[in-house]
């Protein structure tokens, strides 16, 4: 079989299992009232519940203005990797500011700015781990963490979701020279929280690093939106904390915060940091303004609105509003064999099971003008395809009610 025939056969195999992915084209800026281009290239207005722009900052006037002003001041691009000449004062100031937000949780905190969260995770894990390292990876970790372990050539041991006891048994077994525990703080396809205090206690006991990916927690959780470390009140020099800037911050990029020695090591050794062009300084300028909003009084108001929407959606299905971590309760059976997962975050997944069922449900919603993506394997486990509903502070209560009314209508039909 030649290369093209081989690829076509593999694409056809994806089709057979309902696993072919497609992209929708969004016209204009991202808001819950999105405009998407249909196949006949005509625009169509839909109500969207599929973005990680949890606070609505992607189109916030002040953030957009900061980006434009940043481009006028610093130009469009950084021109080089950070160690050559791409590290701008605006990157440095953002790093200092981020380190300040996490300094109650990480002694002698220092931070490093990255172009994306994917890159940051590759950098952290491949710099901390090597062939002599065992990396203990939570079952539902994001692909970028898994790829970081691959890049490090480290040995990967996967522990079951939320199960600190199983992790402890694995740590006790380990004879590797170094140990690293790696976890999402908020699981991106389930919305629940990792039991971070218990993971930290294990890291302390077993002299391991604890790498925490807070892509979906920073800006949303904890006092002042400072994220998962603040939410749980953690404090340790073993924590390596990563926050992305393209979700609640609405812009793009990522920041890693850790003890100053860890950050110095990343600068010396993290290949994804060293060998990639620094993010445009204008992006860092926009993020600085997003920080002003998200971590200030306006952010408090936005978070209150967001958490009210979360409670509203869950109440519509008779599910409790706040569940603090992975032990907080099982999924609610909401009818038609659907399960609303136990999540207190803006990620509110409804598991339907089969790939075809999830696609059919997403299509039925779109017919009714509502856009929620169907998430299928390999992003989630086989047989757990789901609708991944995400809420934003800039949704209105009426929009949330419209979503739940349409979901209930479809649920009754498929019962
Ligand atoms: C948990 C998690 N980690 C890392 C990333 C990667 O971040 P970025 O989109 O900035 O590359 C994402 C999302 O994309 C994510 O959901």
mmCIF file of N, CA and C in Angstrom, residues 58-168:
data_model
loop_
_atom_site.group_PDB
_atom_site.id
_atom_site.type_symbol
_atom_site.label_atom_id
_atom_site.label_comp_id
_atom_site.label_asym_id
_atom_site.label_seq_id
_atom_site.Cartn_x
_atom_site.Cartn_y
_atom_site.Cartn_z
ATOM 1 N N UNK A 58 -11.674 37.379 26.397
ATOM 2 C CA UNK A 58 -11.132 37.332 25.032
ATOM 3 C C UNK A 58 -11.606 38.524 24.201
ATOM 4 N N UNK A 59 -12.800 39.029 24.522
ATOM 5 C CA UNK A 59 -13.297 40.189 23.771
ATOM 6 C C UNK A 59 -13.518 41.404 24.692
ATOM 7 N N UNK A 60 -12.942 41.358 25.886
ATOM 8 C CA UNK A 60 -13.077 42.494 26.822
ATOM 9 C C UNK A 60 -12.348 43.706 26.224
ATOM 10 N N UNK A 61 -13.032 44.835 26.207
ATOM 11 C CA UNK A 61 -12.482 46.017 25.530
ATOM 12 C C UNK A 61 -11.095 46.381 26.043
ATOM 13 N N UNK A 62 -10.898 46.341 27.357
ATOM 14 C CA UNK A 62 -9.606 46.770 27.909
ATOM 15 C C UNK A 62 -8.483 45.809 27.494
ATOM 16 N N UNK A 63 -8.798 44.519 27.432
ATOM 17 C CA UNK A 63 -7.774 43.534 27.051
ATOM 18 C C UNK A 63 -7.431 43.702 25.565
ATOM 19 N N UNK A 64 -8.455 43.889 24.757
ATOM 20 C CA UNK A 64 -8.244 44.072 23.307
ATOM 21 C C UNK A 64 -7.430 45.347 23.072
ATOM 22 N N UNK A 65 -7.762 46.401 23.798
ATOM 23 C CA UNK A 65 -7.020 47.666 23.669
ATOM 24 C C UNK A 65 -5.559 47.481 24.075
ATOM 25 N N UNK A 66 -5.330 46.720 25.144
ATOM 26 C CA UNK A 66 -3.949 46.488 25.613
ATOM 27 C C UNK A 66 -3.155 45.733 24.560
ATOM 28 N N UNK A 67 -3.821 44.809 23.872
ATOM 29 C CA UNK A 67 -3.142 44.051 22.813
ATOM 30 C C UNK A 67 -2.767 44.996 21.669
ATOM 31 N N UNK A 68 -3.713 45.840 21.283
ATOM 32 C CA UNK A 68 -3.454 46.774 20.175
ATOM 33 C C UNK A 68 -2.359 47.769 20.565
ATOM 34 N N UNK A 69 -2.454 48.301 21.789
ATOM 35 C CA UNK A 69 -1.440 49.266 22.240
ATOM 36 C C UNK A 69 -0.079 48.577 22.355
ATOM 37 N N UNK A 70 -0.105 47.320 22.811
ATOM 38 C CA UNK A 70 1.145 46.555 22.928
ATOM 39 C C UNK A 70 1.784 46.362 21.571
ATOM 40 N N UNK A 71 0.976 46.062 20.558
ATOM 41 C CA UNK A 71 1.529 45.867 19.209
ATOM 42 C C UNK A 71 2.134 47.170 18.694
ATOM 43 N N UNK A 72 1.459 48.296 18.968
ATOM 44 C CA UNK A 72 2.008 49.581 18.512
ATOM 45 C C UNK A 72 3.340 49.871 19.212
ATOM 46 N N UNK A 73 3.415 49.501 20.476
ATOM 47 C CA UNK A 73 4.615 49.842 21.252
ATOM 48 C C UNK A 73 5.771 48.869 20.998
ATOM 49 N N UNK A 74 5.441 47.546 20.947
ATOM 50 C CA UNK A 74 6.516 46.546 20.889
ATOM 51 C C UNK A 74 6.649 45.886 19.528
ATOM 52 N N UNK A 75 5.704 46.178 18.614
ATOM 53 C CA UNK A 75 5.719 45.494 17.324
ATOM 54 C C UNK A 75 4.913 44.209 17.381
ATOM 55 N N UNK A 76 4.931 43.482 16.243
ATOM 56 C CA UNK A 76 4.076 42.299 16.143
ATOM 57 C C UNK A 76 4.699 41.074 16.793
ATOM 58 N N UNK A 77 6.009 40.961 16.706
ATOM 59 C CA UNK A 77 6.627 39.734 17.212
ATOM 60 C C UNK A 77 7.834 40.005 18.089
ATOM 61 N N UNK A 78 8.331 38.955 18.727
ATOM 62 C CA UNK A 78 9.464 39.131 19.659
ATOM 63 C C UNK A 78 10.805 39.030 18.943
ATOM 64 N N UNK A 79 10.814 38.419 17.764
ATOM 65 C CA UNK A 79 12.036 38.414 16.951
ATOM 66 C C UNK A 79 13.000 37.278 17.197
ATOM 67 N N UNK A 80 12.921 36.626 18.354
ATOM 68 C CA UNK A 80 13.902 35.561 18.642
ATOM 69 C C UNK A 80 13.464 34.777 19.870
ATOM 70 N N UNK A 81 14.173 33.696 20.129
ATOM 71 C CA UNK A 81 13.901 32.936 21.347
ATOM 72 C C UNK A 81 14.337 33.769 22.562
ATOM 73 N N UNK A 82 13.821 33.428 23.744
ATOM 74 C CA UNK A 82 14.110 34.271 24.919
ATOM 75 C C UNK A 82 15.600 34.386 25.236
ATOM 76 N N UNK A 83 16.365 33.311 25.012
ATOM 77 C CA UNK A 83 17.778 33.364 25.398
ATOM 78 C C UNK A 83 18.635 34.090 24.363
ATOM 79 N N UNK A 84 18.074 34.300 23.166
ATOM 80 C CA UNK A 84 18.825 35.087 22.174
ATOM 81 C C UNK A 84 18.517 36.573 22.409
ATOM 82 N N UNK A 85 17.323 37.024 22.018
ATOM 83 C CA UNK A 85 17.004 38.441 22.265
ATOM 84 C C UNK A 85 15.503 38.684 22.409
ATOM 85 N N UNK A 86 14.707 37.600 22.546
ATOM 86 C CA UNK A 86 13.250 37.758 22.534
ATOM 87 C C UNK A 86 12.616 38.079 23.882
ATOM 88 N N UNK A 87 13.423 38.122 24.948
ATOM 89 C CA UNK A 87 12.857 38.329 26.296
ATOM 90 C C UNK A 87 12.704 39.826 26.554
ATOM 91 N N UNK A 88 11.462 40.292 26.528
ATOM 92 C CA UNK A 88 11.177 41.723 26.627
ATOM 93 C C UNK A 88 10.861 42.108 28.084
ATOM 94 N N UNK A 89 10.981 43.393 28.385
ATOM 95 C CA UNK A 89 10.652 43.872 29.744
ATOM 96 C C UNK A 89 9.203 43.536 30.109
ATOM 97 N N UNK A 90 8.324 43.513 29.105
ATOM 98 C CA UNK A 90 6.916 43.224 29.409
ATOM 99 C C UNK A 90 6.737 41.741 29.787
ATOM 100 N N UNK A 91 7.559 40.847 29.186
ATOM 101 C CA UNK A 91 7.561 39.441 29.629
ATOM 102 C C UNK A 91 8.076 39.360 31.073
ATOM 103 N N UNK A 92 9.179 40.050 31.317
ATOM 104 C CA UNK A 92 9.775 40.006 32.663
ATOM 105 C C UNK A 92 8.784 40.501 33.718
ATOM 106 N N UNK A 93 8.100 41.612 33.420
ATOM 107 C CA UNK A 93 7.175 42.176 34.411
ATOM 108 C C UNK A 93 6.008 41.225 34.676
ATOM 109 N N UNK A 94 5.567 40.553 33.601
ATOM 110 C CA UNK A 94 4.457 39.595 33.775
ATOM 111 C C UNK A 94 4.914 38.416 34.634
ATOM 112 N N UNK A 95 6.133 37.968 34.410
ATOM 113 C CA UNK A 95 6.666 36.863 35.220
ATOM 114 C C UNK A 95 6.729 37.266 36.693
ATOM 115 N N UNK A 96 7.206 38.483 36.940
ATOM 116 C CA UNK A 96 7.331 38.947 38.337
ATOM 117 C C UNK A 96 5.945 39.009 38.978
ATOM 118 N N UNK A 97 5.003 39.522 38.211
ATOM 119 C CA UNK A 97 3.643 39.674 38.735
ATOM 120 C C UNK A 97 3.013 38.308 39.030
ATOM 121 N N UNK A 98 3.214 37.357 38.125
ATOM 122 C CA UNK A 98 2.629 36.030 38.342
ATOM 123 C C UNK A 98 3.265 35.379 39.566
ATOM 124 N N UNK A 99 4.583 35.513 39.688
ATOM 125 C CA UNK A 99 5.263 34.922 40.846
ATOM 126 C C UNK A 99 4.692 35.503 42.143
ATOM 127 N N UNK A 100 4.359 36.804 42.121
ATOM 128 C CA UNK A 100 3.765 37.424 43.322
ATOM 129 C C UNK A 100 2.425 36.769 43.667
ATOM 130 N N UNK A 101 1.629 36.434 42.618
ATOM 131 C CA UNK A 101 0.309 35.837 42.912
ATOM 132 C C UNK A 101 0.450 34.469 43.562
ATOM 133 N N UNK A 102 1.559 33.775 43.266
ATOM 134 C CA UNK A 102 1.720 32.422 43.804
ATOM 135 C C UNK A 102 2.696 32.373 44.984
ATOM 136 N N UNK A 103 3.290 33.521 45.349
ATOM 137 C CA UNK A 103 4.304 33.503 46.410
ATOM 138 C C UNK A 103 3.772 33.069 47.782
ATOM 139 N N UNK A 104 2.458 33.230 48.087
ATOM 140 C CA UNK A 104 1.996 32.654 49.363
ATOM 141 C C UNK A 104 2.054 31.123 49.365
ATOM 142 N N UNK A 105 2.215 30.523 48.194
ATOM 143 C CA UNK A 105 2.116 29.062 48.073
ATOM 144 C C UNK A 105 3.428 28.387 47.704
ATOM 145 N N UNK A 106 4.359 29.164 47.161
ATOM 146 C CA UNK A 106 5.640 28.599 46.729
ATOM 147 C C UNK A 106 6.752 29.509 47.252
ATOM 148 N N UNK A 107 7.595 29.008 48.168
ATOM 149 C CA UNK A 107 8.657 29.872 48.698
ATOM 150 C C UNK A 107 9.648 30.271 47.604
ATOM 151 N N UNK A 108 10.207 31.472 47.725
ATOM 152 C CA UNK A 108 11.108 32.071 46.715
ATOM 153 C C UNK A 108 10.627 31.827 45.286
ATOM 154 N N UNK A 109 9.326 32.119 45.111
ATOM 155 C CA UNK A 109 8.698 31.863 43.812
ATOM 156 C C UNK A 109 9.308 32.740 42.718
ATOM 157 N N UNK A 110 9.531 32.103 41.576
ATOM 158 C CA UNK A 110 9.953 32.823 40.371
ATOM 159 C C UNK A 110 9.128 32.242 39.220
ATOM 160 N N UNK A 111 8.968 32.977 38.127
ATOM 161 C CA UNK A 111 8.088 32.479 37.056
ATOM 162 C C UNK A 111 8.753 32.590 35.690
ATOM 163 N N UNK A 112 8.203 31.840 34.745
ATOM 164 C CA UNK A 112 8.721 31.804 33.380
ATOM 165 C C UNK A 112 7.538 31.818 32.421
ATOM 166 N N UNK A 113 7.652 32.644 31.374
ATOM 167 C CA UNK A 113 6.552 32.814 30.418
ATOM 168 C C UNK A 113 6.772 31.956 29.172
ATOM 169 N N UNK A 114 5.701 31.333 28.685
ATOM 170 C CA UNK A 114 5.754 30.463 27.501
ATOM 171 C C UNK A 114 4.707 30.885 26.476
ATOM 172 N N UNK A 115 4.950 30.496 25.233
ATOM 173 C CA UNK A 115 4.016 30.826 24.152
ATOM 174 C C UNK A 115 2.701 30.068 24.242
ATOM 175 N N UNK A 116 2.742 28.834 24.767
ATOM 176 C CA UNK A 116 1.499 28.055 24.964
ATOM 177 C C UNK A 116 1.642 27.164 26.195
ATOM 178 N N UNK A 117 0.501 26.683 26.682
ATOM 179 C CA UNK A 117 0.508 25.749 27.804
ATOM 180 C C UNK A 117 1.091 24.402 27.396
ATOM 181 N N UNK A 118 0.845 24.020 26.170
ATOM 182 C CA UNK A 118 1.377 22.750 25.663
ATOM 183 C C UNK A 118 2.905 22.768 25.772
ATOM 184 N N UNK A 119 3.469 23.867 25.305
ATOM 185 C CA UNK A 119 4.931 24.025 25.340
ATOM 186 C C UNK A 119 5.442 24.037 26.785
ATOM 187 N N UNK A 120 4.724 24.722 27.657
ATOM 188 C CA UNK A 120 5.149 24.828 29.058
ATOM 189 C C UNK A 120 5.187 23.445 29.712
ATOM 190 N N UNK A 121 4.173 22.624 29.441
ATOM 191 C CA UNK A 121 4.155 21.286 30.037
ATOM 192 C C UNK A 121 5.282 20.421 29.491
ATOM 193 N N UNK A 122 5.514 20.507 28.192
ATOM 194 C CA UNK A 122 6.651 19.762 27.624
ATOM 195 C C UNK A 122 7.943 20.192 28.307
ATOM 196 N N UNK A 123 8.082 21.498 28.487
ATOM 197 C CA UNK A 123 9.318 22.053 29.044
ATOM 198 C C UNK A 123 9.543 21.583 30.476
ATOM 199 N N UNK A 124 8.522 21.706 31.291
ATOM 200 C CA UNK A 124 8.670 21.391 32.722
ATOM 201 C C UNK A 124 9.036 19.923 32.905
ATOM 202 N N UNK A 125 8.279 19.052 32.260
ATOM 203 C CA UNK A 125 8.482 17.621 32.538
ATOM 204 C C UNK A 125 9.784 17.139 31.931
ATOM 205 N N UNK A 126 10.090 17.599 30.714
ATOM 206 C CA UNK A 126 11.319 17.099 30.088
ATOM 207 C C UNK A 126 12.559 17.661 30.783
ATOM 208 N N UNK A 127 12.422 18.779 31.489
ATOM 209 C CA UNK A 127 13.582 19.316 32.221
ATOM 210 C C UNK A 127 13.734 18.651 33.591
ATOM 211 N N UNK A 128 12.613 18.292 34.220
ATOM 212 C CA UNK A 128 12.711 17.701 35.567
ATOM 213 C C UNK A 128 12.972 16.200 35.525
ATOM 214 N N UNK A 129 12.502 15.532 34.466
ATOM 215 C CA UNK A 129 12.577 14.070 34.415
ATOM 216 C C UNK A 129 13.546 13.614 33.334
ATOM 217 N N UNK A 130 14.085 12.417 33.506
ATOM 218 C CA UNK A 130 14.955 11.814 32.493
ATOM 219 C C UNK A 130 14.785 10.302 32.542
ATOM 220 N N UNK A 131 15.685 9.578 31.905
ATOM 221 C CA UNK A 131 15.536 8.117 31.856
ATOM 222 C C UNK A 131 15.601 7.488 33.241
ATOM 223 N N UNK A 132 16.183 8.192 34.179
ATOM 224 C CA UNK A 132 16.306 7.631 35.536
ATOM 225 C C UNK A 132 15.163 8.079 36.449
ATOM 226 N N UNK A 133 14.116 8.620 35.827
ATOM 227 C CA UNK A 133 13.003 9.180 36.606
ATOM 228 C C UNK A 133 11.736 8.358 36.379
ATOM 229 N N UNK A 134 10.967 8.172 37.455
ATOM 230 C CA UNK A 134 9.638 7.624 37.295
ATOM 231 C C UNK A 134 8.654 8.782 37.427
ATOM 232 N N UNK A 135 7.778 8.907 36.436
ATOM 233 C CA UNK A 135 6.768 9.956 36.500
ATOM 234 C C UNK A 135 5.426 9.302 36.786
ATOM 235 N N UNK A 136 4.773 9.738 37.851
ATOM 236 C CA UNK A 136 3.488 9.186 38.273
ATOM 237 C C UNK A 136 2.419 10.107 37.721
ATOM 238 N N UNK A 137 1.690 9.583 36.750
ATOM 239 C CA UNK A 137 0.794 10.426 35.969
ATOM 240 C C UNK A 137 -0.658 10.022 36.212
ATOM 241 N N UNK A 138 -1.470 11.005 36.586
ATOM 242 C CA UNK A 138 -2.916 10.738 36.822
ATOM 243 C C UNK A 138 -3.559 10.286 35.510
ATOM 244 N N UNK A 139 -4.472 9.347 35.657
ATOM 245 C CA UNK A 139 -5.123 8.706 34.514
ATOM 246 C C UNK A 139 -5.738 9.688 33.507
ATOM 247 N N UNK A 140 -6.311 10.798 33.998
ATOM 248 C CA UNK A 140 -7.018 11.709 33.093
ATOM 249 C C UNK A 140 -6.187 12.939 32.711
ATOM 250 N N UNK A 141 -4.866 12.837 32.864
ATOM 251 C CA UNK A 141 -4.036 14.005 32.546
ATOM 252 C C UNK A 141 -4.167 14.458 31.099
ATOM 253 N N UNK A 142 -3.955 15.752 30.911
ATOM 254 C CA UNK A 142 -3.989 16.351 29.575
ATOM 255 C C UNK A 142 -2.863 15.798 28.698
ATOM 256 N N UNK A 143 -3.128 15.733 27.404
ATOM 257 C CA UNK A 143 -2.176 15.159 26.445
ATOM 258 C C UNK A 143 -0.796 15.830 26.525
ATOM 259 N N UNK A 144 -0.762 17.127 26.820
ATOM 260 C CA UNK A 144 0.529 17.825 26.842
ATOM 261 C C UNK A 144 1.417 17.306 27.980
ATOM 262 N N UNK A 145 0.812 16.880 29.083
ATOM 263 C CA UNK A 145 1.605 16.307 30.181
ATOM 264 C C UNK A 145 2.141 14.934 29.772
ATOM 265 N N UNK A 146 1.291 14.184 29.117
ATOM 266 C CA UNK A 146 1.706 12.845 28.667
ATOM 267 C C UNK A 146 2.839 12.976 27.651
ATOM 268 N N UNK A 147 2.721 13.941 26.751
ATOM 269 C CA UNK A 147 3.768 14.138 25.745
ATOM 270 C C UNK A 147 5.068 14.626 26.395
ATOM 271 N N UNK A 148 4.946 15.388 27.479
ATOM 272 C CA UNK A 148 6.140 15.825 28.209
ATOM 273 C C UNK A 148 6.905 14.635 28.776
ATOM 274 N N UNK A 149 6.148 13.656 29.264
ATOM 275 C CA UNK A 149 6.791 12.447 29.825
ATOM 276 C C UNK A 149 7.506 11.691 28.709
ATOM 277 N N UNK A 150 6.861 11.660 27.535
ATOM 278 C CA UNK A 150 7.501 10.988 26.393
ATOM 279 C C UNK A 150 8.786 11.700 26.004
ATOM 280 N N UNK A 151 8.728 13.017 25.973
ATOM 281 C CA UNK A 151 9.908 13.794 25.565
ATOM 282 C C UNK A 151 11.057 13.617 26.566
ATOM 283 N N UNK A 152 10.700 13.341 27.820
ATOM 284 C CA UNK A 152 11.734 13.174 28.853
ATOM 285 C C UNK A 152 12.358 11.777 28.809
ATOM 286 N N UNK A 153 11.777 10.867 28.022
ATOM 287 C CA UNK A 153 12.202 9.450 28.018
ATOM 288 C C UNK A 153 12.106 8.841 29.415
ATOM 289 N N UNK A 154 11.182 9.365 30.207
ATOM 290 C CA UNK A 154 11.044 8.862 31.581
ATOM 291 C C UNK A 154 10.106 7.655 31.601
ATOM 292 N N UNK A 155 10.141 6.905 32.704
ATOM 293 C CA UNK A 155 9.209 5.791 32.853
ATOM 294 C C UNK A 155 7.887 6.354 33.379
ATOM 295 N N UNK A 156 6.772 6.002 32.714
ATOM 296 C CA UNK A 156 5.479 6.538 33.125
ATOM 297 C C UNK A 156 4.689 5.485 33.866
ATOM 298 N N UNK A 157 4.191 5.855 35.048
ATOM 299 C CA UNK A 157 3.271 4.968 35.762
ATOM 300 C C UNK A 157 1.968 5.734 35.966
ATOM 301 N N UNK A 158 0.878 5.156 35.490
ATOM 302 C CA UNK A 158 -0.407 5.856 35.517
ATOM 303 C C UNK A 158 -1.187 5.417 36.753
ATOM 304 N N UNK A 159 -1.613 6.376 37.559
ATOM 305 C CA UNK A 159 -2.443 6.006 38.717
ATOM 306 C C UNK A 159 -3.908 6.374 38.440
ATOM 307 N N UNK A 160 -4.852 5.596 39.018
ATOM 308 C CA UNK A 160 -6.268 5.791 38.692
ATOM 309 C C UNK A 160 -6.763 7.168 39.134
ATOM 310 N N UNK A 161 -7.789 7.627 38.421
ATOM 311 C CA UNK A 161 -8.320 8.974 38.631
ATOM 312 C C UNK A 161 -8.677 9.244 40.097
ATOM 313 N N UNK A 162 -8.058 10.291 40.655
ATOM 314 C CA UNK A 162 -8.385 10.749 42.005
ATOM 315 C C UNK A 162 -7.939 9.827 43.123
ATOM 316 N N UNK A 163 -7.128 8.817 42.787
ATOM 317 C CA UNK A 163 -6.850 7.763 43.766
ATOM 318 C C UNK A 163 -5.454 7.922 44.398
ATOM 319 N N UNK A 164 -5.406 8.676 45.504
ATOM 320 C CA UNK A 164 -4.129 8.942 46.170
ATOM 321 C C UNK A 164 -3.558 7.674 46.821
ATOM 322 N N UNK A 165 -4.432 6.758 47.225
ATOM 323 C CA UNK A 165 -3.951 5.509 47.858
ATOM 324 C C UNK A 165 -3.153 4.691 46.838
ATOM 325 N N UNK A 166 -3.699 4.578 45.635
ATOM 326 C CA UNK A 166 -2.998 3.815 44.586
ATOM 327 C C UNK A 166 -1.664 4.490 44.266
ATOM 328 N N UNK A 167 -1.667 5.812 44.244
ATOM 329 C CA UNK A 167 -0.426 6.537 43.971
ATOM 330 C C UNK A 167 0.600 6.249 45.065
ATOM 331 N N UNK A 168 0.149 6.245 46.312
ATOM 332 C CA UNK A 168 1.070 5.995 47.415
ATOM 333 C C UNK A 168 1.728 4.616 47.270
#
